[in-house]
Amino acid sequence: MPRTKKSASADVKPSETAAAQTKAKAAAKRVEEMYLQAGGQEWNITDCRERAAAAYTAQGHTDASIKKLTVYLKPDEGKAYYVVNDAENGSIDL
């Protein structure tokens, strides 16, 4: 009688799969916000990130083209500088 191979998914218990799915859903629902306070002022870092992405897409790029977004906050200059995909850059006012 020929031996049959066990599939990799057969080794995963249903409870482990359900737990992983529950954890993923909880992470997707989580709301996180970050703030920077300096010089008697406060900036919502999460908002700055979203505005930087919006400034990039306003230049004719698609949101889906953003694979990596790095934002540098410079409160002393009143600016947030951003770099998209380690290539494109720009700035927004804080």
PDB file of C-alpha atoms in Angstrom:
ATOM      1  CA  MET A   1       0.000   0.000   0.000  1.00  0.00           C
ATOM      2  CA  PRO A   2       1.510   3.432  -0.949  1.00  0.00           C
ATOM      3  CA  ARG A   3       2.134   5.919   1.813  1.00  0.00           C
ATOM      4  CA  THR A   4       0.401   9.251   1.580  1.00  0.00           C
ATOM      5  CA  LYS A   5       1.953  12.521   2.649  1.00  0.00           C
ATOM      6  CA  LYS A   6       0.347  14.486   5.428  1.00  0.00           C
ATOM      7  CA  SER A   7      -0.384  18.059   4.531  1.00  0.00           C
ATOM      8  CA  ALA A   8       1.186  20.763   6.688  1.00  0.00           C
ATOM      9  CA  SER A   9      -2.243  22.096   7.539  1.00  0.00           C
ATOM     10  CA  ALA A  10      -3.179  18.771   9.103  1.00  0.00           C
ATOM     11  CA  ASP A  11      -0.643  19.462  11.866  1.00  0.00           C
ATOM     12  CA  VAL A  12      -2.323  22.744  12.855  1.00  0.00           C
ATOM     13  CA  LYS A  13      -5.005  22.383  15.467  1.00  0.00           C
ATOM     14  CA  PRO A  14      -8.288  24.191  14.751  1.00  0.00           C
ATOM     15  CA  SER A  15      -8.034  25.991  18.095  1.00  0.00           C
ATOM     16  CA  GLU A  16      -4.604  27.411  17.117  1.00  0.00           C
ATOM     17  CA  THR A  17      -5.991  28.721  13.849  1.00  0.00           C
ATOM     18  CA  ALA A  18      -8.995  30.301  15.565  1.00  0.00           C
ATOM     19  CA  ALA A  19      -6.742  31.908  18.178  1.00  0.00           C
ATOM     20  CA  ALA A  20      -4.506  33.381  15.476  1.00  0.00           C
ATOM     21  CA  GLN A  21      -7.524  34.755  13.625  1.00  0.00           C
ATOM     22  CA  THR A  22      -8.935  36.291  16.803  1.00  0.00           C
ATOM     23  CA  LYS A  23      -5.587  37.925  17.573  1.00  0.00           C
ATOM     24  CA  ALA A  24      -5.338  39.325  14.025  1.00  0.00           C
ATOM     25  CA  LYS A  25      -8.858  40.779  14.241  1.00  0.00           C
ATOM     26  CA  ALA A  26      -8.097  42.406  17.596  1.00  0.00           C
ATOM     27  CA  ALA A  27      -4.942  43.996  16.179  1.00  0.00           C
ATOM     28  CA  ALA A  28      -6.878  45.294  13.169  1.00  0.00           C
ATOM     29  CA  LYS A  29      -9.429  46.977  15.453  1.00  0.00           C
ATOM     30  CA  ARG A  30      -6.820  48.554  17.735  1.00  0.00           C
ATOM     31  CA  VAL A  31      -6.538  52.322  17.507  1.00  0.00           C
ATOM     32  CA  GLU A  32      -3.167  53.791  18.285  1.00  0.00           C
ATOM     33  CA  GLU A  33      -2.226  57.428  18.457  1.00  0.00           C
ATOM     34  CA  MET A  34       1.111  59.017  19.236  1.00  0.00           C
ATOM     35  CA  TYR A  35       1.753  62.592  20.292  1.00  0.00           C
ATOM     36  CA  LEU A  36       4.833  64.780  20.527  1.00  0.00           C
ATOM     37  CA  GLN A  37       4.880  67.525  23.120  1.00  0.00           C
ATOM     38  CA  ALA A  38       7.628  70.150  22.943  1.00  0.00           C
ATOM     39  CA  GLY A  39       7.917  73.849  23.586  1.00  0.00           C
ATOM     40  CA  GLY A  40       4.435  74.092  25.039  1.00  0.00           C
ATOM     41  CA  GLN A  41       2.856  72.642  21.897  1.00  0.00           C
ATOM     42  CA  GLU A  42       1.480  69.234  20.960  1.00  0.00           C
ATOM     43  CA  TRP A  43       1.360  67.395  17.636  1.00  0.00           C
ATOM     44  CA  ASN A  44      -0.515  64.234  16.785  1.00  0.00           C
ATOM     45  CA  ILE A  45       2.120  62.073  15.119  1.00  0.00           C
ATOM     46  CA  THR A  46      -0.502  59.747  13.678  1.00  0.00           C
ATOM     47  CA  ASP A  47      -2.160  62.741  11.999  1.00  0.00           C
ATOM     48  CA  CYS A  48       1.208  63.932  10.652  1.00  0.00           C
ATOM     49  CA  ARG A  49       1.793  60.518   9.097  1.00  0.00           C
ATOM     50  CA  GLU A  50      -1.622  60.583   7.419  1.00  0.00           C
ATOM     51  CA  ARG A  51      -1.123  64.154   6.168  1.00  0.00           C
ATOM     52  CA  ALA A  52       2.308  63.237   4.782  1.00  0.00           C
ATOM     53  CA  ALA A  53       0.766  60.322   2.871  1.00  0.00           C
ATOM     54  CA  ALA A  54      -1.998  62.638   1.610  1.00  0.00           C
ATOM     55  CA  ALA A  55       0.587  65.203   0.437  1.00  0.00           C
ATOM     56  CA  TYR A  56       2.396  62.446  -1.463  1.00  0.00           C
ATOM     57  CA  THR A  57      -0.800  61.231  -3.151  1.00  0.00           C
ATOM     58  CA  ALA A  58      -1.760  64.836  -3.973  1.00  0.00           C
ATOM     59  CA  GLN A  59       1.340  64.892  -6.177  1.00  0.00           C
ATOM     60  CA  GLY A  60      -0.280  62.272  -8.417  1.00  0.00           C
ATOM     61  CA  HIS A  61       0.965  59.101  -6.722  1.00  0.00           C
ATOM     62  CA  THR A  62      -1.338  56.334  -5.544  1.00  0.00           C
ATOM     63  CA  ASP A  63      -1.735  55.391  -1.901  1.00  0.00           C
ATOM     64  CA  ALA A  64      -1.010  51.778  -2.838  1.00  0.00           C
ATOM     65  CA  SER A  65       2.426  52.805  -4.116  1.00  0.00           C
ATOM     66  CA  ILE A  66       3.532  53.684  -0.571  1.00  0.00           C
ATOM     67  CA  LYS A  67       5.467  50.682   0.696  1.00  0.00           C
ATOM     68  CA  LYS A  68       7.515  52.578   3.277  1.00  0.00           C
ATOM     69  CA  LEU A  69       6.794  55.983   4.804  1.00  0.00           C
ATOM     70  CA  THR A  70       9.254  57.682   7.140  1.00  0.00           C
ATOM     71  CA  VAL A  71       8.300  60.951   8.841  1.00  0.00           C
ATOM     72  CA  TYR A  72      10.736  63.278  10.620  1.00  0.00           C
ATOM     73  CA  LEU A  73       9.166  65.859  12.916  1.00  0.00           C
ATOM     74  CA  LYS A  74      11.063  69.130  13.330  1.00  0.00           C
ATOM     75  CA  PRO A  75       9.044  71.187  15.839  1.00  0.00           C
ATOM     76  CA  ASP A  76      11.684  73.934  15.903  1.00  0.00           C
ATOM     77  CA  GLU A  77      11.084  74.449  12.161  1.00  0.00           C
ATOM     78  CA  GLY A  78       7.321  73.839  12.309  1.00  0.00           C
ATOM     79  CA  LYS A  79       7.712  71.122   9.655  1.00  0.00           C
ATOM     80  CA  ALA A  80       7.388  67.391   9.204  1.00  0.00           C
ATOM     81  CA  TYR A  81       9.606  65.950   6.501  1.00  0.00           C
ATOM     82  CA  TYR A  82       8.699  62.660   4.854  1.00  0.00           C
ATOM     83  CA  VAL A  83      10.435  60.093   2.681  1.00  0.00           C
ATOM     84  CA  VAL A  84       8.423  57.577   0.664  1.00  0.00           C
ATOM     85  CA  ASN A  85       9.970  54.270  -0.398  1.00  0.00           C
ATOM     86  CA  ASP A  86      13.439  55.616   0.434  1.00  0.00           C
ATOM     87  CA  ALA A  87      13.280  57.780  -2.702  1.00  0.00           C
ATOM     88  CA  GLU A  88      10.607  60.493  -2.870  1.00  0.00           C
ATOM     89  CA  ASN A  89      10.557  63.223  -0.243  1.00  0.00           C
ATOM     90  CA  GLY A  90       8.635  66.297   0.772  1.00  0.00           C
ATOM     91  CA  SER A  91       7.415  68.265   3.761  1.00  0.00           C
ATOM     92  CA  ILE A  92       4.237  69.449   5.441  1.00  0.00           C
ATOM     93  CA  ASP A  93       3.605  72.177   7.975  1.00  0.00           C
ATOM     94  CA  LEU A  94       3.017  71.044  11.516  1.00  0.00           C
TER      95      LEU A  94
END
